[in-house]
Amino acid sequence: MKSEFYNRYTWPTKAAARLAVGDWIERVYNRRRRHSKIGMISPVEFEDRHNQTAQAA
């Protein structure tokens, strides 16, 4: 993400940067691809499992 997006632009505020990065993630980042660092599940599934664990605690 740094080389593809973040380092190519400058933003006037941190809030503007956060919005731009969030938009990039929603449009470009493949949230369905499985990742080896999180047990070969998709980032969406990882987040869902994390949220379920947090709610159960």
CSV table of C-alpha atoms in Angstrom, one decimal, residues 1-53:
chain,number,residue,atom,x,y,z
A,1,MET,CA,0.0,0.0,0.0
A,2,LYS,CA,2.8,2.4,0.8
A,3,SER,CA,4.4,2.2,-2.6
A,4,GLU,CA,1.1,1.8,-4.5
A,5,PHE,CA,-0.7,4.7,-2.9
A,6,TYR,CA,0.3,6.3,0.3
A,7,ASN,CA,3.8,7.6,-0.7
A,8,ARG,CA,2.5,9.1,-3.9
A,9,TYR,CA,0.3,11.8,-2.3
A,10,THR,CA,0.3,14.4,0.3
A,11,TRP,CA,-2.7,15.5,2.3
A,12,PRO,CA,-3.5,18.7,4.1
A,13,THR,CA,-4.6,16.9,7.3
A,14,LYS,CA,-4.4,13.5,9.0
A,15,ALA,CA,-8.1,13.2,8.7
A,16,ALA,CA,-7.9,13.7,4.9
A,17,ALA,CA,-5.2,11.0,4.7
A,18,ARG,CA,-7.3,8.6,6.8
A,19,LEU,CA,-10.3,9.1,4.5
A,20,ALA,CA,-8.2,8.6,1.4
A,21,VAL,CA,-6.5,5.4,2.7
A,22,GLY,CA,-9.9,4.0,3.8
A,23,ASP,CA,-11.3,4.7,0.3
A,24,TRP,CA,-8.3,3.1,-1.4
A,25,ILE,CA,-8.7,0.0,0.8
A,26,GLU,CA,-12.4,-0.3,-0.1
A,27,ARG,CA,-11.8,0.2,-3.8
A,28,VAL,CA,-8.5,-1.6,-4.5
A,29,TYR,CA,-7.3,-3.9,-1.8
A,30,ASN,CA,-8.3,-7.5,-2.3
A,31,ARG,CA,-10.1,-8.3,1.0
A,32,ARG,CA,-11.1,-11.8,-0.2
A,33,ARG,CA,-7.6,-13.1,-1.0
A,34,ARG,CA,-6.4,-15.5,1.7
A,35,HIS,CA,-3.3,-14.4,3.6
A,36,SER,CA,-0.7,-16.8,5.0
A,37,LYS,CA,0.1,-14.5,8.0
A,38,ILE,CA,-3.5,-14.9,9.3
A,39,GLY,CA,-3.9,-18.6,8.9
A,40,MET,CA,-4.8,-18.7,5.2
A,41,ILE,CA,-8.1,-16.9,5.6
A,42,SER,CA,-9.3,-13.7,4.1
A,43,PRO,CA,-9.0,-10.4,5.9
A,44,VAL,CA,-12.8,-10.2,6.0
A,45,GLU,CA,-13.1,-13.6,7.7
A,46,PHE,CA,-10.2,-12.7,10.1
A,47,GLU,CA,-12.0,-9.6,11.1
A,48,ASP,CA,-15.3,-11.4,11.5
A,49,ARG,CA,-13.7,-14.0,13.8
A,50,HIS,CA,-12.0,-11.3,15.8
A,51,ASN,CA,-15.2,-9.5,16.3
A,52,GLN,CA,-17.0,-12.7,17.4
A,53,THR,CA,-14.2,-13.4,19.9
